[in-house]
CSV table of C-alpha atoms and ligand atoms in Angstrom, one decimal:
chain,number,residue,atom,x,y,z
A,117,UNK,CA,-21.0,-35.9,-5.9
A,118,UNK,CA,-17.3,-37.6,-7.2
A,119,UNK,CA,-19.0,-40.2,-9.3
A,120,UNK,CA,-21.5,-37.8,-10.6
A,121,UNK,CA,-19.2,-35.3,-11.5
A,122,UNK,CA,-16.8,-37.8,-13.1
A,123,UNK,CA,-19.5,-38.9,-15.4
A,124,UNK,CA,-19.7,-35.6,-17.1
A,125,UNK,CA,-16.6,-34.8,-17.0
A,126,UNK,CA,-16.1,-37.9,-19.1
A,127,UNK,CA,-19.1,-36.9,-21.2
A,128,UNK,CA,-17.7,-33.9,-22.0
A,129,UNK,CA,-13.9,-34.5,-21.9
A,130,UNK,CA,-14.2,-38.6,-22.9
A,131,UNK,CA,-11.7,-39.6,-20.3
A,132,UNK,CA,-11.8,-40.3,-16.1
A,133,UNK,CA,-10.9,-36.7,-14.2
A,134,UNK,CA,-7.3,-37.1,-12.3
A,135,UNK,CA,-8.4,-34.8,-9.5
A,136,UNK,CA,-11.9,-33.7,-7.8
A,137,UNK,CA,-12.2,-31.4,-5.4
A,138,UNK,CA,-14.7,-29.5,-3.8
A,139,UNK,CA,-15.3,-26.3,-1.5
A,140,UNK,CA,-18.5,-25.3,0.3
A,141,UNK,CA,-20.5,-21.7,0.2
A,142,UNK,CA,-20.7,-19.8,3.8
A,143,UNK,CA,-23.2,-17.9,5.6
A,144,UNK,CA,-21.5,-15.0,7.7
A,145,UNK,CA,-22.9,-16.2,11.2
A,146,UNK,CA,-22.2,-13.1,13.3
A,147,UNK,CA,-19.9,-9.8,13.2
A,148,UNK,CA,-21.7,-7.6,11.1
A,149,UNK,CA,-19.2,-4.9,9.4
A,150,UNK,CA,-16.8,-5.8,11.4
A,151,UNK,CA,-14.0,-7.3,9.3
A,152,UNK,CA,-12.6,-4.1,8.2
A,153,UNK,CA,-12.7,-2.5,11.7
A,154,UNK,CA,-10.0,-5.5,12.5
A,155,UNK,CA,-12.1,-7.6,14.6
A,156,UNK,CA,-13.7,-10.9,15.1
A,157,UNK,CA,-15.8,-12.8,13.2
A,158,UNK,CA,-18.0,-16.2,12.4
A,159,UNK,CA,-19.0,-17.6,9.6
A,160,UNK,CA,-20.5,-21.2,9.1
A,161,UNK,CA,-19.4,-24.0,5.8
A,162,UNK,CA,-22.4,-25.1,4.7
A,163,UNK,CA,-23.4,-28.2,3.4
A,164,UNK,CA,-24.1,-26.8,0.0
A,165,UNK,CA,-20.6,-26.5,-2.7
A,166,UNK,CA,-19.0,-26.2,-5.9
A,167,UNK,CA,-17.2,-29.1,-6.9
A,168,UNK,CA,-14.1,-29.3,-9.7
A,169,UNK,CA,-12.4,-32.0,-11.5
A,170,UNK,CA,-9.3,-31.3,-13.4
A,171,UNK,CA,-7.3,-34.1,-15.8
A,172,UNK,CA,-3.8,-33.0,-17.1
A,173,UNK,CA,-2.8,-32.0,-20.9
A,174,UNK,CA,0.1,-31.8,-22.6
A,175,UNK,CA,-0.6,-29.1,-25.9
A,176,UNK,CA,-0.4,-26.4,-23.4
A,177,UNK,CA,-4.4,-25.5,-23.8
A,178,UNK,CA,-6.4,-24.8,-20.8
A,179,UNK,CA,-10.1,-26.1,-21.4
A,180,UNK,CA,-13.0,-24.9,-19.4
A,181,UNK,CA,-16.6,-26.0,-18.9
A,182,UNK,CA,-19.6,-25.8,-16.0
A,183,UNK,CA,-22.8,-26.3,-15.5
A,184,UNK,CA,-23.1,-22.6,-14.4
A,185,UNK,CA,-25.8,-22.0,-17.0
A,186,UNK,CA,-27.8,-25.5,-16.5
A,187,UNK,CA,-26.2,-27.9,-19.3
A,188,UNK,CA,-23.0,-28.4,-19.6
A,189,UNK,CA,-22.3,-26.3,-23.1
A,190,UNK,CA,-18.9,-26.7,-25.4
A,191,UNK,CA,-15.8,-26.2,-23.4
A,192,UNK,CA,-13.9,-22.6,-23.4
A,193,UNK,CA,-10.6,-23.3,-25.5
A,194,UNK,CA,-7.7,-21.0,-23.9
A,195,UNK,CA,-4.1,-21.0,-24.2
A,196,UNK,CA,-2.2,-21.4,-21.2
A,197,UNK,CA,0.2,-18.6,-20.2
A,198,UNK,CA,-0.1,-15.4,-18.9
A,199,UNK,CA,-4.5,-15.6,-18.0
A,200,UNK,CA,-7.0,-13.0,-19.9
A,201,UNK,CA,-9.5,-11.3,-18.3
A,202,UNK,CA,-12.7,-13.0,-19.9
A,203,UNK,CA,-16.4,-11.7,-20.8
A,204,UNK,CA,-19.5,-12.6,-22.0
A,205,UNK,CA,-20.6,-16.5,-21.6
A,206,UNK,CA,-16.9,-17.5,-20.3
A,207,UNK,CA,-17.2,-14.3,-17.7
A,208,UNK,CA,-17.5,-17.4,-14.9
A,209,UNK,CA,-14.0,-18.5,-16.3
A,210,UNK,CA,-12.5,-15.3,-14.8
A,211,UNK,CA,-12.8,-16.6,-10.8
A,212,UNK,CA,-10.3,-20.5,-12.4
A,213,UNK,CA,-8.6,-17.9,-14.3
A,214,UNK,CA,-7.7,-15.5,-11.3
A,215,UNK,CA,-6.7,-18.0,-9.4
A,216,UNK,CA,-4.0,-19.4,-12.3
A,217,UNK,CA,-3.2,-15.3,-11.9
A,218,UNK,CA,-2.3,-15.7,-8.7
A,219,UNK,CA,-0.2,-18.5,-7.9
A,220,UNK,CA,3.2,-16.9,-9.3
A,221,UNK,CA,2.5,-14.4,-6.2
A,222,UNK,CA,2.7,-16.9,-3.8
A,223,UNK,CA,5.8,-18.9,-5.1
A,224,UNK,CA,3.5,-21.6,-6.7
A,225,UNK,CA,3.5,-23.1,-10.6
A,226,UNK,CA,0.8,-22.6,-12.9
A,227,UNK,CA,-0.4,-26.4,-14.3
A,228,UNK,CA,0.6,-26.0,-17.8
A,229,UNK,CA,-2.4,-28.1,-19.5
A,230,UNK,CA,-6.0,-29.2,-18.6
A,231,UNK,CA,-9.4,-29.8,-18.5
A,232,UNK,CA,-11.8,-28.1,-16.1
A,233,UNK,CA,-15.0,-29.1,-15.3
A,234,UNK,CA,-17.1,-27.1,-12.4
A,235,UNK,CA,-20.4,-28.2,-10.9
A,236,UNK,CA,-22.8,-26.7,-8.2
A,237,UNK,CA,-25.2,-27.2,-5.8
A,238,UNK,CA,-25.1,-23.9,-4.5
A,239,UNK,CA,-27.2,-21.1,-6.2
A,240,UNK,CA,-24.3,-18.3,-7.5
A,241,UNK,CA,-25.5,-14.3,-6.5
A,242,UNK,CA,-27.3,-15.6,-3.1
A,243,UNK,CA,-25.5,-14.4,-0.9
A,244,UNK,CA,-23.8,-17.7,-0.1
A,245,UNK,CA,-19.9,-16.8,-1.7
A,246,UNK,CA,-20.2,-19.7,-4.8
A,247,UNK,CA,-17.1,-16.8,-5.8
A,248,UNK,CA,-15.4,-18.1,-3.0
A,249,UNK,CA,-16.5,-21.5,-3.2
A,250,UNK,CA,-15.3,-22.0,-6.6
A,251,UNK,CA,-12.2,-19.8,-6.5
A,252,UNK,CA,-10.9,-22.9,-3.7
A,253,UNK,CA,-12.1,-25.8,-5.0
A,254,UNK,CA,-9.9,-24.4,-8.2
A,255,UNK,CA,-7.2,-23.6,-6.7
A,256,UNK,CA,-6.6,-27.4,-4.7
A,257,UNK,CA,-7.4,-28.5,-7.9
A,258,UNK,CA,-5.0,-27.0,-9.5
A,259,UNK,CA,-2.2,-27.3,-6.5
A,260,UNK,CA,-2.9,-31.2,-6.6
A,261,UNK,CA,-2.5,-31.3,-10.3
A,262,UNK,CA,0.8,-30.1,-10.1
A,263,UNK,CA,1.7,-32.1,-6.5
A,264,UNK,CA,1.8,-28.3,-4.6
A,265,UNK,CA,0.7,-28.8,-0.9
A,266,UNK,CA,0.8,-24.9,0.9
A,267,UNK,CA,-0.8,-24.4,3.9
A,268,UNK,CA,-4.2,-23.5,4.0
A,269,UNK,CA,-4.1,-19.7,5.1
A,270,UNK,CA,-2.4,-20.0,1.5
A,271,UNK,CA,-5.2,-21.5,0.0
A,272,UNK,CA,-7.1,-19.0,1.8
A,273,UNK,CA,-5.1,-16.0,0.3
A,274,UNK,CA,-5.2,-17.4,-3.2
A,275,UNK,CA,-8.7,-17.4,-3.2
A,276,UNK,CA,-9.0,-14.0,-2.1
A,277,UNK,CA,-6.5,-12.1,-4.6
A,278,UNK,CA,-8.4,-13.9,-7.5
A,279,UNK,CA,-11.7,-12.0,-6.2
A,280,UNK,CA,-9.6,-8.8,-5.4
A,281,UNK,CA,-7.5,-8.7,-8.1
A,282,UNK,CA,-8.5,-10.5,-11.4
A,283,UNK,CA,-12.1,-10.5,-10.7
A,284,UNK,CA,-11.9,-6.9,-9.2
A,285,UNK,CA,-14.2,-7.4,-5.9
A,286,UNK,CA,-13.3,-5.7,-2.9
A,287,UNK,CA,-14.0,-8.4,-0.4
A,288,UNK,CA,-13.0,-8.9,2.6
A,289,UNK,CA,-11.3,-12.5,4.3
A,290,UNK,CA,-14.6,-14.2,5.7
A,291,UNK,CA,-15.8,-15.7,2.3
A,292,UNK,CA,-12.6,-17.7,1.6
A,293,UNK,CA,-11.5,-18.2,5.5
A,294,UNK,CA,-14.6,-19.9,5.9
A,295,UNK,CA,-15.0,-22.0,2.7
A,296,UNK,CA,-11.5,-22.6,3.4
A,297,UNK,CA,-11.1,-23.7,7.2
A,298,UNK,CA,-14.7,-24.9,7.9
A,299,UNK,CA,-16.1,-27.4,9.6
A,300,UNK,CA,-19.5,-30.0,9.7
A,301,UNK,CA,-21.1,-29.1,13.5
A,302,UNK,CA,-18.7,-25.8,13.8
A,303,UNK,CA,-17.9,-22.6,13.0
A,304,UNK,CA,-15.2,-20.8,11.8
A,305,UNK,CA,-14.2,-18.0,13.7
A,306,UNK,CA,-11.5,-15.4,12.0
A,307,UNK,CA,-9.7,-12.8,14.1
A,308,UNK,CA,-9.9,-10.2,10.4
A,309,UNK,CA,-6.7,-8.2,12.1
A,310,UNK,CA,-4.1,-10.7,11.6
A,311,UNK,CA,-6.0,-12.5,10.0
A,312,UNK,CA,-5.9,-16.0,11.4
A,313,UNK,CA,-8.5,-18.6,11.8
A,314,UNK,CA,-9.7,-21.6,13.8
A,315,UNK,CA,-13.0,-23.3,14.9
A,316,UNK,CA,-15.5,-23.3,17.1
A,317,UNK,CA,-18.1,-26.5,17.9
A,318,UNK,CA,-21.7,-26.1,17.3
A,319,UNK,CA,-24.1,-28.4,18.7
A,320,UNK,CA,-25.3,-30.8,16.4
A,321,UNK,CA,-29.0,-30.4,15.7
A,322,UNK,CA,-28.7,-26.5,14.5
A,323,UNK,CA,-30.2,-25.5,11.3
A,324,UNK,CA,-30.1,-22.6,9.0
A,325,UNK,CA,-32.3,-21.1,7.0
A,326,UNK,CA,-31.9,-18.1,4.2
A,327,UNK,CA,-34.4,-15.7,3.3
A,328,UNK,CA,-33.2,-14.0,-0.2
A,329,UNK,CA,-35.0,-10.6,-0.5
A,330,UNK,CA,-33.5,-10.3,-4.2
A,331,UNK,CA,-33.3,-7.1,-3.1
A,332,UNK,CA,-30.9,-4.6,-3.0
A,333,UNK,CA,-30.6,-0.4,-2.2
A,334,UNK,CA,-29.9,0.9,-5.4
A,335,UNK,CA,-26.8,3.4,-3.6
A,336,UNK,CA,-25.5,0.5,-1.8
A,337,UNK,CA,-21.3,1.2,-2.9
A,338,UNK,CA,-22.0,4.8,-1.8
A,339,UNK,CA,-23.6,3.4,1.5
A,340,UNK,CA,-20.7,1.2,2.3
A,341,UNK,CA,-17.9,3.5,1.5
A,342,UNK,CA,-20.3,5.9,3.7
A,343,UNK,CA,-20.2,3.1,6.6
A,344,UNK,CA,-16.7,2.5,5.7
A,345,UNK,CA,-15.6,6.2,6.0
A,346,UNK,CA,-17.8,6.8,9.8
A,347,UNK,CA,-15.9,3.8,11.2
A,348,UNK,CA,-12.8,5.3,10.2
A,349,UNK,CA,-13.4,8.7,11.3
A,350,UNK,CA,-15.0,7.6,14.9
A,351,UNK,CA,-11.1,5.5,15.2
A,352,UNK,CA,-9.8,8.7,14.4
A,353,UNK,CA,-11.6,10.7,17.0
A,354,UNK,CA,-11.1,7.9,19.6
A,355,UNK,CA,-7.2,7.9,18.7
A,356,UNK,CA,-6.9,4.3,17.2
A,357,UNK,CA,-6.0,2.7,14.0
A,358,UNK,CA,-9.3,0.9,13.8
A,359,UNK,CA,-12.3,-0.3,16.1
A,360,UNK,CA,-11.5,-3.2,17.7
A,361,UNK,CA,-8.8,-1.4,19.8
A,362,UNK,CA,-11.5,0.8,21.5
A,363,UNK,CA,-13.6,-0.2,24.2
A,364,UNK,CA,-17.9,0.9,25.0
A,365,UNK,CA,-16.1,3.0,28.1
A,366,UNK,CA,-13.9,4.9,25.5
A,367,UNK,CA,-16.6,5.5,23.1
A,368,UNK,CA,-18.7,7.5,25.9
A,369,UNK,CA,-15.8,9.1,27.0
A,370,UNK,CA,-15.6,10.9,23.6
A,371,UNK,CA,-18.8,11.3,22.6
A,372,UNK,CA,-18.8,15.0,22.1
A,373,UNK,CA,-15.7,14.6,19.7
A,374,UNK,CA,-17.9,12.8,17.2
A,375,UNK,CA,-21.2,13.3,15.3
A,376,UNK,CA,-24.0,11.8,16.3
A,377,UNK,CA,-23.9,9.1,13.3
A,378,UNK,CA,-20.3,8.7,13.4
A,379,UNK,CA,-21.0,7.9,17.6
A,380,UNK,CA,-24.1,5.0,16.2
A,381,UNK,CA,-21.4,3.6,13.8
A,382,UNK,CA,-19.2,3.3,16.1
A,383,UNK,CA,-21.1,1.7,18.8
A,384,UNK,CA,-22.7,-0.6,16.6
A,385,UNK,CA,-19.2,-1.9,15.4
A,386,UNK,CA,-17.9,-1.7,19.2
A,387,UNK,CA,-20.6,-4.0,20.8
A,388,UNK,CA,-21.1,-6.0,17.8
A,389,UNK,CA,-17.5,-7.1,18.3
A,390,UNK,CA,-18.4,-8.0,21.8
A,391,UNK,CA,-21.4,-10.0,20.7
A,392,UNK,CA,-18.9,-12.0,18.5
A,393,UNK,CA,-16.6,-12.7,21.7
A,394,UNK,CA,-20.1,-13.5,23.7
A,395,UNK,CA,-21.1,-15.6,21.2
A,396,UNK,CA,-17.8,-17.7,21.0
A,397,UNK,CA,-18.3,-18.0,24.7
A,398,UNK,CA,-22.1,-19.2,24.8
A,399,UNK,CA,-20.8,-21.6,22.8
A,400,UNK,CA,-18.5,-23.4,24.8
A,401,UNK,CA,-21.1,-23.6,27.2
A,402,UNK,CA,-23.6,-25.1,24.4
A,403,UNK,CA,-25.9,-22.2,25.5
A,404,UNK,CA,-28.0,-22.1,22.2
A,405,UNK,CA,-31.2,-19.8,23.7
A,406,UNK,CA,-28.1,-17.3,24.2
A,407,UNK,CA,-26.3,-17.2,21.0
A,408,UNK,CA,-30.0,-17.2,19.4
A,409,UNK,CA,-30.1,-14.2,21.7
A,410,UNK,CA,-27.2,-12.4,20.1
A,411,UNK,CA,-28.0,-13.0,17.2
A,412,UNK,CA,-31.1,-10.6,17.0
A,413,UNK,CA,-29.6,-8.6,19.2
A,414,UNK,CA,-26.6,-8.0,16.1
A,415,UNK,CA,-30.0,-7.3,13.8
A,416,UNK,CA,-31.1,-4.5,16.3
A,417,UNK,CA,-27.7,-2.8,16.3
A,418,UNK,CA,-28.1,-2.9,12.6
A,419,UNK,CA,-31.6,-1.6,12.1
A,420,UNK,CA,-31.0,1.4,14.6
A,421,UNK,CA,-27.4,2.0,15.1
A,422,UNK,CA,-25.6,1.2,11.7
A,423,UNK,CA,-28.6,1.4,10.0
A,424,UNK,CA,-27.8,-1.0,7.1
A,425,UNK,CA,-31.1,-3.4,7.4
A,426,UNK,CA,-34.2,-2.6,5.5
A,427,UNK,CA,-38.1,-2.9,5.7
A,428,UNK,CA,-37.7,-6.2,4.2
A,429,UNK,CA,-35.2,-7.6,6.5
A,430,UNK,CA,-36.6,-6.0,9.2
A,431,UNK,CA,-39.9,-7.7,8.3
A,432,UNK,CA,-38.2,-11.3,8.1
A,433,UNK,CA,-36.7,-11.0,11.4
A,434,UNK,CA,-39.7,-9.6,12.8
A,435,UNK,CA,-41.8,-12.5,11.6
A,436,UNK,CA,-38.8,-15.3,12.0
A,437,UNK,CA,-38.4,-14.7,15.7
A,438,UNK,CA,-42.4,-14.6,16.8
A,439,UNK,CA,-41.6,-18.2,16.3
A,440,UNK,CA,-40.9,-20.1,18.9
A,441,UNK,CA,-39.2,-22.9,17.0
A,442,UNK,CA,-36.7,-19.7,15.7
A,443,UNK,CA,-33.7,-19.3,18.2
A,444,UNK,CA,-32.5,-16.2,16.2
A,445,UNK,CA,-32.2,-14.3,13.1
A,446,UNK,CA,-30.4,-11.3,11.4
A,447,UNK,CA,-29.6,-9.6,8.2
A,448,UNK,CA,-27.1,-12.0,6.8
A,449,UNK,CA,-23.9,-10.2,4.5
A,450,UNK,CA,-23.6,-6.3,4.2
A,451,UNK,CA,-26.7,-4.9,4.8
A,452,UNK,CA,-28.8,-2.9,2.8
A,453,UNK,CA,-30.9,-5.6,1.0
A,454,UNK,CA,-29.6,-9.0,0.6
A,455,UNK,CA,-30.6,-12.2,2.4
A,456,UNK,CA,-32.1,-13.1,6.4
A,457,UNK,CA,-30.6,-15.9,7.8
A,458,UNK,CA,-32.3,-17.7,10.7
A,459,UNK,CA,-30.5,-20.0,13.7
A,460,UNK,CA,-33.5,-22.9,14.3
A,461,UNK,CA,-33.8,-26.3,15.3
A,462,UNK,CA,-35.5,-29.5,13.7
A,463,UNK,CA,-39.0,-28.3,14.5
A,464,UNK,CA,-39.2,-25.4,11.7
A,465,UNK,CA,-40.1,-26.7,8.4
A,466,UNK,CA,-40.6,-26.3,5.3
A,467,UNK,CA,-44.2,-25.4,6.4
A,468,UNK,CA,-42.8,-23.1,9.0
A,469,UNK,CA,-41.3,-21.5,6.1
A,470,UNK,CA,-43.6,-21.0,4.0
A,471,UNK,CA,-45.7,-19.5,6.8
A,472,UNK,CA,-42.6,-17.0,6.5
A,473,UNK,CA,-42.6,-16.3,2.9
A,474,UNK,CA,-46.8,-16.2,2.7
A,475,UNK,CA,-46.6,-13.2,5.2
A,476,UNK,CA,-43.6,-11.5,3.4
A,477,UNK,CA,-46.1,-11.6,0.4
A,478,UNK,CA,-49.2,-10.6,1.5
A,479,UNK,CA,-46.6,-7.4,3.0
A,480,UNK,CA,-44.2,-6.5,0.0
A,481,UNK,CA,-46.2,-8.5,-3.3
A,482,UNK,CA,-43.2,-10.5,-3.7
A,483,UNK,CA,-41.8,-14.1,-2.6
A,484,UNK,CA,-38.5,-14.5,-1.1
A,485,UNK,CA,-35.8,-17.4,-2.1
A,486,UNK,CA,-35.4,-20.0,1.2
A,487,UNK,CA,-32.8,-22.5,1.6
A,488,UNK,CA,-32.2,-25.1,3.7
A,489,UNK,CA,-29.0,-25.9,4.5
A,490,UNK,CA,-26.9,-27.3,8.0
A,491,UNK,CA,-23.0,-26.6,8.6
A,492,UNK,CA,-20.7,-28.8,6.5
A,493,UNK,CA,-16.7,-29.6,5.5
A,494,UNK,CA,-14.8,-26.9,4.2
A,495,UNK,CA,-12.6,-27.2,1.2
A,496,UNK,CA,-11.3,-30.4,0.5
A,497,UNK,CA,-9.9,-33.0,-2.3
A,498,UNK,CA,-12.2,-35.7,-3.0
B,216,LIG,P1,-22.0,-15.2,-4.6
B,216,LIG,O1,-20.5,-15.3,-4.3
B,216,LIG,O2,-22.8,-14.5,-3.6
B,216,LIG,O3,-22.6,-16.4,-5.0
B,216,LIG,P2,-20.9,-13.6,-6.7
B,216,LIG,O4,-21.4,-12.6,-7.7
B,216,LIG,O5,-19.7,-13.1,-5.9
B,216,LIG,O6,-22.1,-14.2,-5.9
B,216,LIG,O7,-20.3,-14.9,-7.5
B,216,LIG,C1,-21.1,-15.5,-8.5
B,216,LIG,C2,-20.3,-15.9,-9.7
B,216,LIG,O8,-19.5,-17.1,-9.4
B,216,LIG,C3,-21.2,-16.3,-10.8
B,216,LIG,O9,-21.6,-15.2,-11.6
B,216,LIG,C4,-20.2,-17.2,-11.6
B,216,LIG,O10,-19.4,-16.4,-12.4
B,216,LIG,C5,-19.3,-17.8,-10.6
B,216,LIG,N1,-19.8,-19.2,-10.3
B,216,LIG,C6,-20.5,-19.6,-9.2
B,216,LIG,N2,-20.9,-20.9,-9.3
B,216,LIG,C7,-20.4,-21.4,-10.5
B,216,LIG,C8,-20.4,-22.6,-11.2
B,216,LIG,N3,-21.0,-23.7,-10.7
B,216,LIG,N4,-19.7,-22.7,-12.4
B,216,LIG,C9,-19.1,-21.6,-12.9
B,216,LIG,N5,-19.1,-20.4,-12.3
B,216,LIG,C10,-19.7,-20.3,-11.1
B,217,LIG,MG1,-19.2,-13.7,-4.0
């Protein structure tokens, strides 16, 4: 990926790039709505990335250009300073450009000249965080350009007030925590409270494959806010800040202070976060059939308790886990539409998946996207 990408960055900028870096996308793994309810959970680096190479300049322009849009078009000409929010073509400039906004927030230098060339094996809008992805590998490029080293929950934080701030999406940590601490044959597991991160092994072997839907409730703010506000209410009832501080015994012990949906919410989030912690534990005993286990078992809670799957995920899962070659699947991001991700091993296919997708389409009249993909390095400088 360095040479090729240093090629077109010399085609387009007719010089060698100083610095090339590159972060990976992320499939959340486990913990299903359970970030903002301050508890645990795991996401996986995959082997799929943007890359960036960056070359200093001295007339104070910053010079932009991707392959975001197939070829690699005429570069976007800006003046460095204070960054612009951008639209139209540029728009993708606006995740680089957030992160140059956010560097004077964490004591760091803005580079004050270069050229910027981003390239991608990882489809953007699948569910897979290329925001993320490309929000790090810009930011160590830009750090590196300008001989910066911060640690990498910095890195981490960077990324994430770029999406929140400049590009104006609400996310949560797991997107940049995992692009940013992952690991080939782990997982990254993120306590969301404090937030702090480390890594869990995975046995080598496992494979992942995503089922896009393309398809997505047309309420689905109002739903999560919805979500958002029962989670917060059933804390309230229960006498906590958030979730994670109450336990399943709690919860039936004030079960007649709560609606009905607020007490499914709640239990979903409550046991979900044990799942995580069961999960991280089946793991250090290489217990694969088990985490498989949980895995569904977090698709269940979401189809009956927090009711955040659909007839199309439910389908995919459904259909995934008839399979004996399928150790698990689940709804794979927020819910409500969106992408299936399934845990398998060598023996599922291509064929195997396109046993999948045939079914899907002889049920909804419509194919999903599948990738391939197996855990690999977080973000990193080339
Ligand atoms: P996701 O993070 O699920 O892929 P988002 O909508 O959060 O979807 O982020 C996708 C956006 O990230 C794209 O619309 C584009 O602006 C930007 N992006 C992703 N990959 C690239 C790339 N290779 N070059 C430029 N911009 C990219
Ligand atoms: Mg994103």
């Amino acid at each position: 990926m360095k040479e090729k990408i240093s090629a077109a960055f010399a085609k387009t900028f007719g010089r060698a790039p100083t610095v090339v870096t590159r972060a990976p996308g992320r499939i959340e793994f486990i913990g299903n709505h359970t970030d903002y309810n301050g508890g645990p959970v795991l996401g996986a680096s995959i082997d799929r990335g943007v890359c960036v190479a960056v070359a200093p300049r001295d007339d104070a322009r910053w010079r932009f250009a991707s392959d975001y849009r197939g070829a690699i078009g005429e570069p976007l000409d800006l003046p460095a300073g204070e960054p612009a929010r951008q639209s139209g073509n540029g728009g993708w400039t606006n995740y680089p450009l957030g992160v140059l906004a956010a560097l004077p927030a964490f004591d760091l230098r803005r580079p004050e000249g270069f050229d910027f060339l981003a390239m991608s094996d990882l489809p953007a809008g699948s569910g897979l965080s290329s925001s993320a992805a490309i929000e790090l590998a810009s930011a160590l490029a830009f750090l590196e350009l300008t001989a910066q080293h911060p640690d990498r929950t910095t890195l981490v934080q960077i990324g994430k007030h770029a999406e929140n701030h400049f590009v104006g999406v609400p996310c949560g940590i797991l997107d940049q925590g995992v692009s940013g601490f992952g690991k080939a044959d782990h997982l990254v597991h993120i306590d969301c409270r404090t937030p702090s991160f480390d890594t869990v092994p995975l046995p080598q072997g496992v494979h992942f494959w995503v089922f896009n839907t393309h398809t997505k409730h047309a309420l689905v703010d109002g739903l999560y806010a919805a979500r958002h506000r029962e989670c917060m209410d059933a804390a309230k009832a229960l006498g906590v800040d958030l979730l994670v501080q109450a336990t399943p015994g709690a919860l039936d012990a004030a079960h007649d202070r709560m609606t009905e949906t607020v007490h499914l919410r709640a239990r979903h989030v409550i046991e979900e976060i044990e799942r995580v912690r069961a999960t991280v534990h089946a793991l250090q005993f290489n217990q694969l059939p088990e985490v498989g286990r949980l895995l569904t078992a977090s698709h269940r809670s979401s189809q009956k308790l927090f009711e955040n799957s659909t007839p199309e995920l439910d389908f995919l899962v459904d259909t995934l886990t008839a399979r004996p070659d399928v150790l698990g699947a689940r709804l794979s991001g927020g819910g409500f539409g969106g992408a299936v991700m399934a845990m398998t091993g060598p023996d599922f296919d291509r064929r195997a998946a396109n046993a999948v997708v045939d079914a899907y389409h002889q049920r909804f009249g419509a194919c999903p996207d599948v990738l391939h993909m197996q855990t690999g390095d977080g973000a990193a400088v080339l």
